[in-house]
Short mmCIF file of C-alpha atoms and ligand atoms in Angstrom, two decimals:
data_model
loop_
_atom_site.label_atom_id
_atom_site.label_comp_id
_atom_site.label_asym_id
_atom_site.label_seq_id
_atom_site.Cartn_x
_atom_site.Cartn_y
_atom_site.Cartn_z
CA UNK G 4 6.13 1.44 34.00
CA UNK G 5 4.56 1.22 30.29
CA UNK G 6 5.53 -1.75 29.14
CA UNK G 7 7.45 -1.76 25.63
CA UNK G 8 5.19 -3.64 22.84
CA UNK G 9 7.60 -5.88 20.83
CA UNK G 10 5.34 -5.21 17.57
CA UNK G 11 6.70 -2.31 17.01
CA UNK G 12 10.57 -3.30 16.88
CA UNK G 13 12.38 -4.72 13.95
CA UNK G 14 14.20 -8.08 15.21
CA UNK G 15 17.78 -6.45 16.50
CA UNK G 16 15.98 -3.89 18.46
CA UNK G 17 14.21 -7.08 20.42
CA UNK G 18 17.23 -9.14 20.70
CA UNK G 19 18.90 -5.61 22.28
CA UNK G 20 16.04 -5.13 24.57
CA UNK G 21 16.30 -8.74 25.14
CA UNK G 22 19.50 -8.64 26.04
CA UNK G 23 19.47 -5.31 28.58
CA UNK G 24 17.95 -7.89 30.13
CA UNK G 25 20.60 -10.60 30.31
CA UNK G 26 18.77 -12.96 27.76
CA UNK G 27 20.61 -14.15 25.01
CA UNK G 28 20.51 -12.46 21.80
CA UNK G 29 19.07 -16.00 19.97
CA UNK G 30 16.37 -15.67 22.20
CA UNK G 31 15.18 -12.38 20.70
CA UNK G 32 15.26 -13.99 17.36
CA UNK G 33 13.07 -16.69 18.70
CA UNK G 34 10.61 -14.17 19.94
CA UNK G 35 10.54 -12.17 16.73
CA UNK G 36 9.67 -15.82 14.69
CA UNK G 37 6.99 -16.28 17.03
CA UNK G 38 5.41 -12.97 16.12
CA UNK G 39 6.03 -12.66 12.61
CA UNK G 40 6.42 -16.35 11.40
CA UNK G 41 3.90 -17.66 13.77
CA UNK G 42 1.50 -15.28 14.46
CA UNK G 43 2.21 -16.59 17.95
CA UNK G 44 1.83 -13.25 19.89
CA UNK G 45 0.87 -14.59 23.57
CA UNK G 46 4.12 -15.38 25.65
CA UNK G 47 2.88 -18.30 27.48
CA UNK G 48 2.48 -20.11 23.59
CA UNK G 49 6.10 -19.53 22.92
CA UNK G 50 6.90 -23.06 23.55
CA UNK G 51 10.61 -23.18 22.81
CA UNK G 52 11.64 -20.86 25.50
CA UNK G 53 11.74 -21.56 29.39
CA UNK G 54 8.89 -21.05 31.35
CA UNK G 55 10.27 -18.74 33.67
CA UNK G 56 11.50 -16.63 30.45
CA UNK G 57 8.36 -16.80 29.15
CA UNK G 58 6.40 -15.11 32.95
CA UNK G 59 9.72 -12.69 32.37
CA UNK G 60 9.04 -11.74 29.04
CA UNK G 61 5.51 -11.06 30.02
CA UNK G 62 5.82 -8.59 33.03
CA UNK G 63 7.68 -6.35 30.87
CA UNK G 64 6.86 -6.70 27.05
CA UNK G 65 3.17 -6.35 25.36
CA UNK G 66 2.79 -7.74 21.76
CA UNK G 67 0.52 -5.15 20.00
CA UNK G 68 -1.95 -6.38 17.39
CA UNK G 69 -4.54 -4.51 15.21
CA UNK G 70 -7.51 -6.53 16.53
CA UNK G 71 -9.94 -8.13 14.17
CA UNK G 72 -13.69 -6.57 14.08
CA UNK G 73 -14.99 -8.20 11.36
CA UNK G 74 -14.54 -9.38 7.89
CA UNK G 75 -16.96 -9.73 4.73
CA UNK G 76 -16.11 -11.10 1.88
CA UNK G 77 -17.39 -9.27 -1.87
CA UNK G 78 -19.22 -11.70 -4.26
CA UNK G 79 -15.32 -11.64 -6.29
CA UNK G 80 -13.88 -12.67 -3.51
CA UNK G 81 -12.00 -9.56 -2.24
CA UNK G 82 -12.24 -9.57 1.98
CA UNK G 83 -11.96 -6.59 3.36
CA UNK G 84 -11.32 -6.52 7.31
CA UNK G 85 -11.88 -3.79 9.36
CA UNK G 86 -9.27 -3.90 12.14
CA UNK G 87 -9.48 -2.00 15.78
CA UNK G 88 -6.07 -0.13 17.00
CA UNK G 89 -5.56 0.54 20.57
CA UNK G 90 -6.74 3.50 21.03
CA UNK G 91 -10.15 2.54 19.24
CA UNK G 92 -9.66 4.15 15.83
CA UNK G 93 -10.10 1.49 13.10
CA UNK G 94 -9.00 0.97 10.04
CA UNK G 95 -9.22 -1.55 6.74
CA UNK G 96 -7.13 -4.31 5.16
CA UNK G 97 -8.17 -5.61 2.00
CA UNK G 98 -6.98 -9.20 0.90
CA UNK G 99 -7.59 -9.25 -3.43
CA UNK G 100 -7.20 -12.98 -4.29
CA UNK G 101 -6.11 -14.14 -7.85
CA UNK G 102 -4.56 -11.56 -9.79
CA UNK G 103 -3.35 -13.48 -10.42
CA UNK G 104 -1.41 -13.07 -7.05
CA UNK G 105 -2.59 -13.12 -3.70
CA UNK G 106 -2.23 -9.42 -2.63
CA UNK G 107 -3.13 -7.21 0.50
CA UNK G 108 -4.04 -3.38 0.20
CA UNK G 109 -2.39 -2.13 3.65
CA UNK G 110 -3.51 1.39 5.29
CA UNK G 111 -0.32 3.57 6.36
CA UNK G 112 -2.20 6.84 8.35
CA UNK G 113 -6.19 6.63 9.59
CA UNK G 114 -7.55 9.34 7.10
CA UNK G 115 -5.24 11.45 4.95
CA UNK G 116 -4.00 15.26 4.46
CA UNK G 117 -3.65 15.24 0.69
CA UNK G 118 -7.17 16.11 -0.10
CA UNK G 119 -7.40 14.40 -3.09
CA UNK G 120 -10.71 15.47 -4.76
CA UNK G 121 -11.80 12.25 -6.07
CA UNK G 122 -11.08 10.20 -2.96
CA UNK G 123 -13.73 10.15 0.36
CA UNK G 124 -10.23 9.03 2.44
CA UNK G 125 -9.00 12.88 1.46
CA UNK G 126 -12.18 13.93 2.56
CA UNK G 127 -11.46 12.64 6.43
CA UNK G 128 -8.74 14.41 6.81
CA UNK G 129 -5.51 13.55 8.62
CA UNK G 130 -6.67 11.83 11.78
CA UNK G 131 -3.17 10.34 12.85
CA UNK G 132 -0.31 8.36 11.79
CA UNK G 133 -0.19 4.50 12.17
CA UNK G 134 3.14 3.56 13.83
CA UNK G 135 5.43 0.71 11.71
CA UNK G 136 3.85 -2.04 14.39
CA UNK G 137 0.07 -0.81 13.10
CA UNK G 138 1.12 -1.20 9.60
CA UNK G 139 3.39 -3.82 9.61
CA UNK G 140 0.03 -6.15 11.79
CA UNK G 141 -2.16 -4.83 8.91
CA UNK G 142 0.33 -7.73 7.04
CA UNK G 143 0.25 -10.24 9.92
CA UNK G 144 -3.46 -10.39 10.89
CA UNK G 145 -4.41 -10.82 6.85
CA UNK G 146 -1.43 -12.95 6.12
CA UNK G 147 -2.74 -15.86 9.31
CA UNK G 148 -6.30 -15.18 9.04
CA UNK G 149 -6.18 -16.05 5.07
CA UNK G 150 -3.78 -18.73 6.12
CA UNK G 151 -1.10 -17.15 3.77
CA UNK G 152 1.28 -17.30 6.21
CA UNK G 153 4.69 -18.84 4.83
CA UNK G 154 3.50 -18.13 1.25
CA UNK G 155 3.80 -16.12 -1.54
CA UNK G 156 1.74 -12.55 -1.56
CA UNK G 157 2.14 -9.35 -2.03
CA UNK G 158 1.79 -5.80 -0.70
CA UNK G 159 0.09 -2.59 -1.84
CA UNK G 160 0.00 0.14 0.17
CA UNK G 161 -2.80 1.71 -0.75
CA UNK G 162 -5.12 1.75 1.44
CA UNK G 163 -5.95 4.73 3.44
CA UNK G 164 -3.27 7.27 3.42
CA UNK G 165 -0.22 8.46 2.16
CA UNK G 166 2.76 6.24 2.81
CA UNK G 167 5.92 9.12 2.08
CA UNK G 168 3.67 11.58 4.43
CA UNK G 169 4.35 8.70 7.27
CA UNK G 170 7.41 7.76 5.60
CA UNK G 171 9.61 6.58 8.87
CA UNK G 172 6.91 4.52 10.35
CA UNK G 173 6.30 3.07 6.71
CA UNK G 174 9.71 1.83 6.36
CA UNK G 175 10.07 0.54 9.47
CA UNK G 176 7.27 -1.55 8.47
CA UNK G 177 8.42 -2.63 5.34
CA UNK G 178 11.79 -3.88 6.93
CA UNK G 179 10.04 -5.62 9.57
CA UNK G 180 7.59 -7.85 7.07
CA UNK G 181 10.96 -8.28 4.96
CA UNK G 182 12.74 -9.83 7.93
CA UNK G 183 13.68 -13.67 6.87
CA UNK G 184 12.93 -14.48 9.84
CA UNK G 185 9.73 -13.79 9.96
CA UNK G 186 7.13 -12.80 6.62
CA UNK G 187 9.96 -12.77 4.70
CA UNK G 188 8.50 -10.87 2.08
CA UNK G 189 10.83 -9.64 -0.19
CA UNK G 190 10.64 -5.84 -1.63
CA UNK G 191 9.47 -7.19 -4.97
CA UNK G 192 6.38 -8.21 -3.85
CA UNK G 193 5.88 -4.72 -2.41
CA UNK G 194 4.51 -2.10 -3.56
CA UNK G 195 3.81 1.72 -2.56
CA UNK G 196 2.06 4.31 -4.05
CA UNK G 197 2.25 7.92 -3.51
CA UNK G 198 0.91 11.17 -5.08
CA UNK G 199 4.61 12.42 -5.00
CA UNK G 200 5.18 13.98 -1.65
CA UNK G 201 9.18 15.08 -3.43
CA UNK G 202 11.14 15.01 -0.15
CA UNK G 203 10.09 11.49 0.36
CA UNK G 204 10.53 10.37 -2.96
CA UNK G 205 14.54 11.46 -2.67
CA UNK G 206 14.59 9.44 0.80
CA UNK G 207 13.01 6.48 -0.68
CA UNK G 208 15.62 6.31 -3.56
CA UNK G 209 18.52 6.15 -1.40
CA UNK G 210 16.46 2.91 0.13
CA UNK G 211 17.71 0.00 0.34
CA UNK G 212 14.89 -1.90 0.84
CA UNK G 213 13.28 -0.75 -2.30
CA UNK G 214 9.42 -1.49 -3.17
CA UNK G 215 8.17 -0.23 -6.72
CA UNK G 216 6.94 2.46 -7.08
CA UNK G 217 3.24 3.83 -8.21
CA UNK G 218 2.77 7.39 -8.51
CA UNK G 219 -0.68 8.80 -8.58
CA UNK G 220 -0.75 11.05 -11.20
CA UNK G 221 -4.22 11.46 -12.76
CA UNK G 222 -3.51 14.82 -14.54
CA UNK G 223 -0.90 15.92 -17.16
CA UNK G 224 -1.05 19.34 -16.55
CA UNK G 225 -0.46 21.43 -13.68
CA UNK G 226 -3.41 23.70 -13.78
CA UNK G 227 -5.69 20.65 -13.65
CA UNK G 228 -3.26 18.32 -11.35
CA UNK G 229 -3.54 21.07 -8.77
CA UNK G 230 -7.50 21.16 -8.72
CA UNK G 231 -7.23 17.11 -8.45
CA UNK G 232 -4.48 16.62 -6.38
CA UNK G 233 -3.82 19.60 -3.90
CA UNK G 234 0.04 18.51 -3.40
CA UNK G 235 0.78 19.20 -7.08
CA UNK G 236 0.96 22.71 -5.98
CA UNK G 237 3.85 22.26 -3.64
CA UNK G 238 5.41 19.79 -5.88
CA UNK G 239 4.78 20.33 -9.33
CA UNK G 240 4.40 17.65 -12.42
CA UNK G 241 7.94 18.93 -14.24
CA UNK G 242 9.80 18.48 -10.56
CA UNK G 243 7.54 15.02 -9.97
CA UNK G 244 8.71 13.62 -13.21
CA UNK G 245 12.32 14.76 -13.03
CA UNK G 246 12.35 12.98 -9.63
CA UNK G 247 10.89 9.93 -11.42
CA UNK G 248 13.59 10.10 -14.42
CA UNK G 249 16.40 10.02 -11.54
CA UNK G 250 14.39 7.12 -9.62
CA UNK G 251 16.64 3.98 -9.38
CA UNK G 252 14.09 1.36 -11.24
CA UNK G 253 15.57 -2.18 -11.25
CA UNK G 254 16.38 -3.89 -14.24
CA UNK G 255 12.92 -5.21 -16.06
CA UNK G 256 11.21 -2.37 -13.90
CA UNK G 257 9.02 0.25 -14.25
CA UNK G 258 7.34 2.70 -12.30
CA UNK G 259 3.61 3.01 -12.47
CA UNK G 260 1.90 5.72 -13.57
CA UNK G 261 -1.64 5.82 -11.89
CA UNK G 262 -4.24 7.62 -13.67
CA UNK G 263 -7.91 8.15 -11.85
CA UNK G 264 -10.22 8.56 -14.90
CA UNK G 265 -12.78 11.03 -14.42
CA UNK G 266 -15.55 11.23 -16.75
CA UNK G 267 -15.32 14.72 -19.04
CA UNK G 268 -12.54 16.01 -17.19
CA UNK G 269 -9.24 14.20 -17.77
CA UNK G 270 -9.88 11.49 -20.20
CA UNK G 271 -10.11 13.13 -23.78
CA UNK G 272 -7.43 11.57 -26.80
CA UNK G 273 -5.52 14.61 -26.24
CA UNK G 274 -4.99 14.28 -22.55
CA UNK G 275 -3.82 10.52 -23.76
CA UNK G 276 -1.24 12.25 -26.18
CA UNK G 277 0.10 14.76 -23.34
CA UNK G 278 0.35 11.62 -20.76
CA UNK G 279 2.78 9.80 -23.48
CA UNK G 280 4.81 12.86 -23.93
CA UNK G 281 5.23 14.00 -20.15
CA UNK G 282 6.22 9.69 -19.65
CA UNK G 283 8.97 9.52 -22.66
CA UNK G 284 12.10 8.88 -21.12
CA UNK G 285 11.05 7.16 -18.18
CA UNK G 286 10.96 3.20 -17.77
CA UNK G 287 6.67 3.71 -17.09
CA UNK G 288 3.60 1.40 -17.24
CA UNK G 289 0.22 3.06 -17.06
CA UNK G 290 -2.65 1.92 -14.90
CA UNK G 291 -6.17 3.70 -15.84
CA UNK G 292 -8.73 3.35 -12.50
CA UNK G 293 -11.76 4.08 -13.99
CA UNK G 294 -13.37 6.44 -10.80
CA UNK G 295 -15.37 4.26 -8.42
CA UNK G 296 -17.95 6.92 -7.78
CA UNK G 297 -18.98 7.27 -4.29
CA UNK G 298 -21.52 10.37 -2.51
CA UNK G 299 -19.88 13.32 -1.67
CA UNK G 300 -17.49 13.02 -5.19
CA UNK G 301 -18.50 15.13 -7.75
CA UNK G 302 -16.98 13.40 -10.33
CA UNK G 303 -18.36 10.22 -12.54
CA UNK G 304 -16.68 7.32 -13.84
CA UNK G 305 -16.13 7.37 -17.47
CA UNK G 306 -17.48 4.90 -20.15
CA UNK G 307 -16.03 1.68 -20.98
CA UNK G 308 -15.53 2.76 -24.70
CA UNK G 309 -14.40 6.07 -23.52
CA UNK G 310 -11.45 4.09 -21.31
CA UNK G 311 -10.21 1.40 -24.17
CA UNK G 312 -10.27 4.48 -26.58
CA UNK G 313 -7.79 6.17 -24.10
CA UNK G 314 -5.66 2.68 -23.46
CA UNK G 315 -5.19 2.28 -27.04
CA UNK G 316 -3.80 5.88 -27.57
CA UNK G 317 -1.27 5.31 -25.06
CA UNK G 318 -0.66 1.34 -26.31
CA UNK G 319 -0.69 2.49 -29.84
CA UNK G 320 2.34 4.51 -28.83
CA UNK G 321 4.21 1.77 -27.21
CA UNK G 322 3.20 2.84 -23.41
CA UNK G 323 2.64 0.00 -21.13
CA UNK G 324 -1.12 0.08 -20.12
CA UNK G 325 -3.86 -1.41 -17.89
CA UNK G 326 -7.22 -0.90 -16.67
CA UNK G 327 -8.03 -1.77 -13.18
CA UNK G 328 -11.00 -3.56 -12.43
CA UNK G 329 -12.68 -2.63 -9.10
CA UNK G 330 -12.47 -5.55 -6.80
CA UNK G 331 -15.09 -5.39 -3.96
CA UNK G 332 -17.35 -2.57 -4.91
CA UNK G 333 -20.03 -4.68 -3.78
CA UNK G 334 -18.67 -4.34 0.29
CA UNK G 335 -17.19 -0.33 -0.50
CA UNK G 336 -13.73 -1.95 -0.80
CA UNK G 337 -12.63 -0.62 -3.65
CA UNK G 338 -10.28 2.64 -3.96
CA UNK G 339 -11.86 5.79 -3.05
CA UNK G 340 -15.03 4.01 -1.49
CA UNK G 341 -14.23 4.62 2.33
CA UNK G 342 -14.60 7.16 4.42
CA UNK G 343 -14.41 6.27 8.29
CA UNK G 344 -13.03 2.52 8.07
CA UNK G 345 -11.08 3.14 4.88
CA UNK G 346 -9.26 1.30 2.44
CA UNK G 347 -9.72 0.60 -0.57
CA UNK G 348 -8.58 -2.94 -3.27
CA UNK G 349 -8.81 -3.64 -6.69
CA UNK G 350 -7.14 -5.44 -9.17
CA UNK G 351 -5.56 -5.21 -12.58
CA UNK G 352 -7.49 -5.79 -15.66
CA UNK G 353 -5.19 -6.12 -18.37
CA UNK G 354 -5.86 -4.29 -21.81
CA UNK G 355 -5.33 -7.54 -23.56
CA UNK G 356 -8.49 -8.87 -21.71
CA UNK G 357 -10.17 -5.43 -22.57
CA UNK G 358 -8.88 -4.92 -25.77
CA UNK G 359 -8.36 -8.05 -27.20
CA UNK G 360 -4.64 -7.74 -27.76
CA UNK G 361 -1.63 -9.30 -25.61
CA UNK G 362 0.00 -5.51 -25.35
CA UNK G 363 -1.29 -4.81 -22.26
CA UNK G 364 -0.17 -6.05 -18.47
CA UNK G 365 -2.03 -7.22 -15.09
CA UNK G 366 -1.34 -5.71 -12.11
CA UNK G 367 -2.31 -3.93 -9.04
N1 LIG Q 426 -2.24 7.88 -0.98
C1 LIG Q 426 -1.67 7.02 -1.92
C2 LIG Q 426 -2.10 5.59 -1.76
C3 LIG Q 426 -3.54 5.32 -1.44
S1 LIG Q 426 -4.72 5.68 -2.66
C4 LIG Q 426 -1.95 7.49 -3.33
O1 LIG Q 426 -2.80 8.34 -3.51
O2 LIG Q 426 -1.26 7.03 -4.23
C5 LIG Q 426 -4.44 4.42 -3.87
C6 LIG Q 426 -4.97 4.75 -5.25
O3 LIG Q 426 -6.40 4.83 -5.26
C7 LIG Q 426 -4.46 6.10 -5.73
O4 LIG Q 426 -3.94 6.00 -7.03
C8 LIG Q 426 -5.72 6.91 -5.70
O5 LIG Q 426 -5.65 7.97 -6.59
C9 LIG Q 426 -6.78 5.92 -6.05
N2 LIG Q 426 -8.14 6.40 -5.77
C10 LIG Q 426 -8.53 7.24 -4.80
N3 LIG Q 426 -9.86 7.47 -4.88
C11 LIG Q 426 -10.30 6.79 -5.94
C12 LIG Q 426 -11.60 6.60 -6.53
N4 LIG Q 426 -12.68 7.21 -6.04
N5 LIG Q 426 -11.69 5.81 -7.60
C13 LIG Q 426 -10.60 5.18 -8.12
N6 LIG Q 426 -9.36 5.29 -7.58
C14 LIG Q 426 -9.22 6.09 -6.51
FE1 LIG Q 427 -4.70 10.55 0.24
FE2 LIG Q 427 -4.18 8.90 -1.81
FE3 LIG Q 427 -6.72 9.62 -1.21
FE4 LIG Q 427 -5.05 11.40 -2.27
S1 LIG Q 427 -5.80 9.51 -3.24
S2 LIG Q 427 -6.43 11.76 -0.54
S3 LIG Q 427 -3.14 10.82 -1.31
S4 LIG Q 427 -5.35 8.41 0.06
#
C-alpha cells in the first residue's frame, strides 16, 4: 500500500482521512499546524499527540516536502533556492527581500507550454505539472528557511510556469497556504500572473479565494502579441481584455498589466499610446520589465531613456506605471533567466524613483 502524503491535502481532507481512521477530527487539525505552522513534518516531533498516534500516523501517512539542494544568495539580497521533488526533477524558489515586502516567486509546472519567445522557461517546454503539495512546499520550505514563518510576506507566482494551465493544483495550493491554521496567508498578499489562458481566467473569477491578478501582456496588437506570446492566437487581445473588463477587482484594486520591453520591437511612443487606449476602462496599473537578456533570446533589453520615455507616456495619461528592477541577475534569478532549474524574481522599481515624480507605484 502507497502511503497517502498529507502535503498534498487541504486541512478537512486530513481530519477526514484522520478520522476513517477513528482519530478525532481535532487531531487532524493538529497535524495540519504541525505542517504548515510549524514546519514540523516528521511524526515522531509532533509532540502534542500520543505516542502510539504518532507510530500510527506514520505507518500510513508520508509528509512530502520539496527538498532543499542549495541556496545562494545575489549581492541584493534576492536567494534563490533550487529545490529537489520526488521524482528528481528540480525546480526554483526565489525569496526578494525589501520591496518593500518580503515576497517569494513560487514555480507552478517544471518548464512551460506557452512558448513565450522572450522567456528560456518557454523554451523547456512542458515537462510536468507540480501537484498543490509541490507548490504549496515551494511556500513552506522558503517561509522556515528565511525564518518568515508566522509573518507577513507575500506570494508571486511567477516562477516557472503557467499557473491557469495547472489551474486545479494551483488553487489547491493557494487554499492550503491561506488556511488560518497554518501560513495563514491571506489572498491579498497573493499574487498570480498569467498570459491569459481565457478558460481559466472565467474559473478564477468565480474564486473565492481571489489573488490579484497580473496579466502578461507585452504587445498591444495581435499580429505582434501572437509572434511574442503564442497563446494570443487561441485567445486573442480584444477577448483577453473583455475578460479583464468583467474581472471582479476589489475595491482600491487593479489588475496589472505586465509589459516585457523588448528593445526595437515593442517599445516605441506609439506602442505607449495603443497600450493606454486598449487599458481605458479597466481599473489597470502597468509594470514595464525591461528584458533580462539571456543566450538563446533574440531579443535585447531596451535603454534606460528609452523605458522612462515610455513610463511617462503612459503616466502622462493618468495610467498607473512601474519599472521593475531585476533582482538577482547576478545568480540567473531574475525573470526569463532559467532554463533547467527555473524561476525567476525581481522587484518593483517605482517611476517616482526613476522619474523623479511620486506618480508612479512599487510592486512586484
Ligand atoms: N507564466 C506566467 C508567470 C511566470 S513568468 C506569466 O507569463 O505571466 C512571470 C513574468 O516574467 C511574466 O510577465 C513574463 O513575461 C516575464 N518574463 C519572462 N521572461 C522574461 C525575460 N527574459 N525578461 C523579463 N521578464 C520576463
Ligand atoms: Fe510560460 Fe510565462 Fe515564460 Fe510565457 S513567460 S513561457 S507563460 S513562464
Amino acid at each position: 500500500m502507497t502511503s497517502i502524503d498529507l502535503a498534498e491535502l487541504e486541512r478537512a481532507e486530513i481530519e477526514q482521512a484522520l478520522s476513517e481512521l477513528g482519530v478525532p477530527e481535532f487531531h487532524g487539525r493538529q497535524v495540519f499546524q504541525w505542517i504548515w505552522a510549524r514546519g514540523v513534518t516528521d511524526f515522531s516531533g509532533m509532540t502534542n499527540l500520543a505516542q502510539p498516534l504518532r507510530r500510527a500516523l506514520a505507518e500510513r501517512f508520508t509528509v512530502g516536502t520539496p527538498a532543499l539542494e542549495t541556496k545562494q544568495t545575489s549581492s541584493d539580497g534576492t536567494t534563490k533556492f533550487l529545490l529537489r521533488l520526488r521524482d528528481g526533477r528540480q525546480i526554483e524558489s526565489v525569496f526578494i527581500p525589501d520591496t518593500p515586502a518580503q515576497t517569494f516567486c513560487i514555480s507552478t509546472q517544471v518548464g512551460c507550454a506557452m512558448g513565450c519567445a522572450f522567456c528560456l522557461t518557454g523554451k523547456m517546454g512542458l515537462i510536468r505539472n507540480l501537484s498543490a503539495g509541490e507548490i504549496a512546499g515551494q511556500v513552506r520550505v522558503l517561509a522556515h528557511e528565511t525564518g518568515l514563518a508566522g509573518a507577513a510576506f507575500n506570494i508571486v507566482l511567477m516562477g516557472m510556469g503557467e499557473p491557469l494551465h495547472n489551474y486545479d493544483a494551483t488553487m489547491k495550493a493557494l487554499r492550503i497556504i491561506a488556511d488560518k491554521q497554518g501560513l495563514a496567508l491571506p489572498a491579498k498578499r497573493v499574487t498570480l500572473s498569467t498570459v491569459g489562458v481565457l478558460p481559466g481566467l472565467e474559473k478564477l473569477a468565480a474564486e473565492e479565494f481571489m489573488p490579484n491578478l497580473a496579466i502578461s501582456l507585452h504587445a498591444t496588437t495581435d499580429e505582434q502579441r501572437s509572434q511574442l506570446v503564442p497563446i494570443n492566437r487561441k485567445y486573442t487581445l480584444d477577448d483577453l481584455i473583455a475578460a479583464c473588463a468583467q474581472f471582479p477587482v476589489a475595491k482600491r484594486r487593479r489588475i496589472t498589466f505586465e509589459y516585457v520591453m523588448l528593445a526595437g520591437v515593442n517599445d516605441t511612443p506609439e506602442d505607449a499610446r495603443r497600450l493606454v487606449r486598449l487599458l481605458s476602462g479597466i481599473k489597470a496599473k502597468v509594470n514595464l520589465l525591461p528584458l533580462n537578456e539571456a543566450a538563446g533570446i533574440p531579443f535585447s533589453r531596451p535603454a534606460d531613456e528609452r523605458v522612462n520615455a515610455f513610463a511617462k507616456v503612459l503616466a502622462d495619461r493618468g495610467v498607473v506605471v512601474s519599472v521593475r528592477r531585476s533582482r538577482g541577475r547576478d545568480i540567473r534569478a531574475a525573470c526569463g533567466q532559467l532554463i533547467v532549474e527555473g524561476a525567476r524574481a525581481s522587484a518593483g522599481q517605482s517611476l517616482a524613483r526613476a522619474l523623479g515624480s511620486d506618480r508612479g507605484q512599487t510592486n512586484v
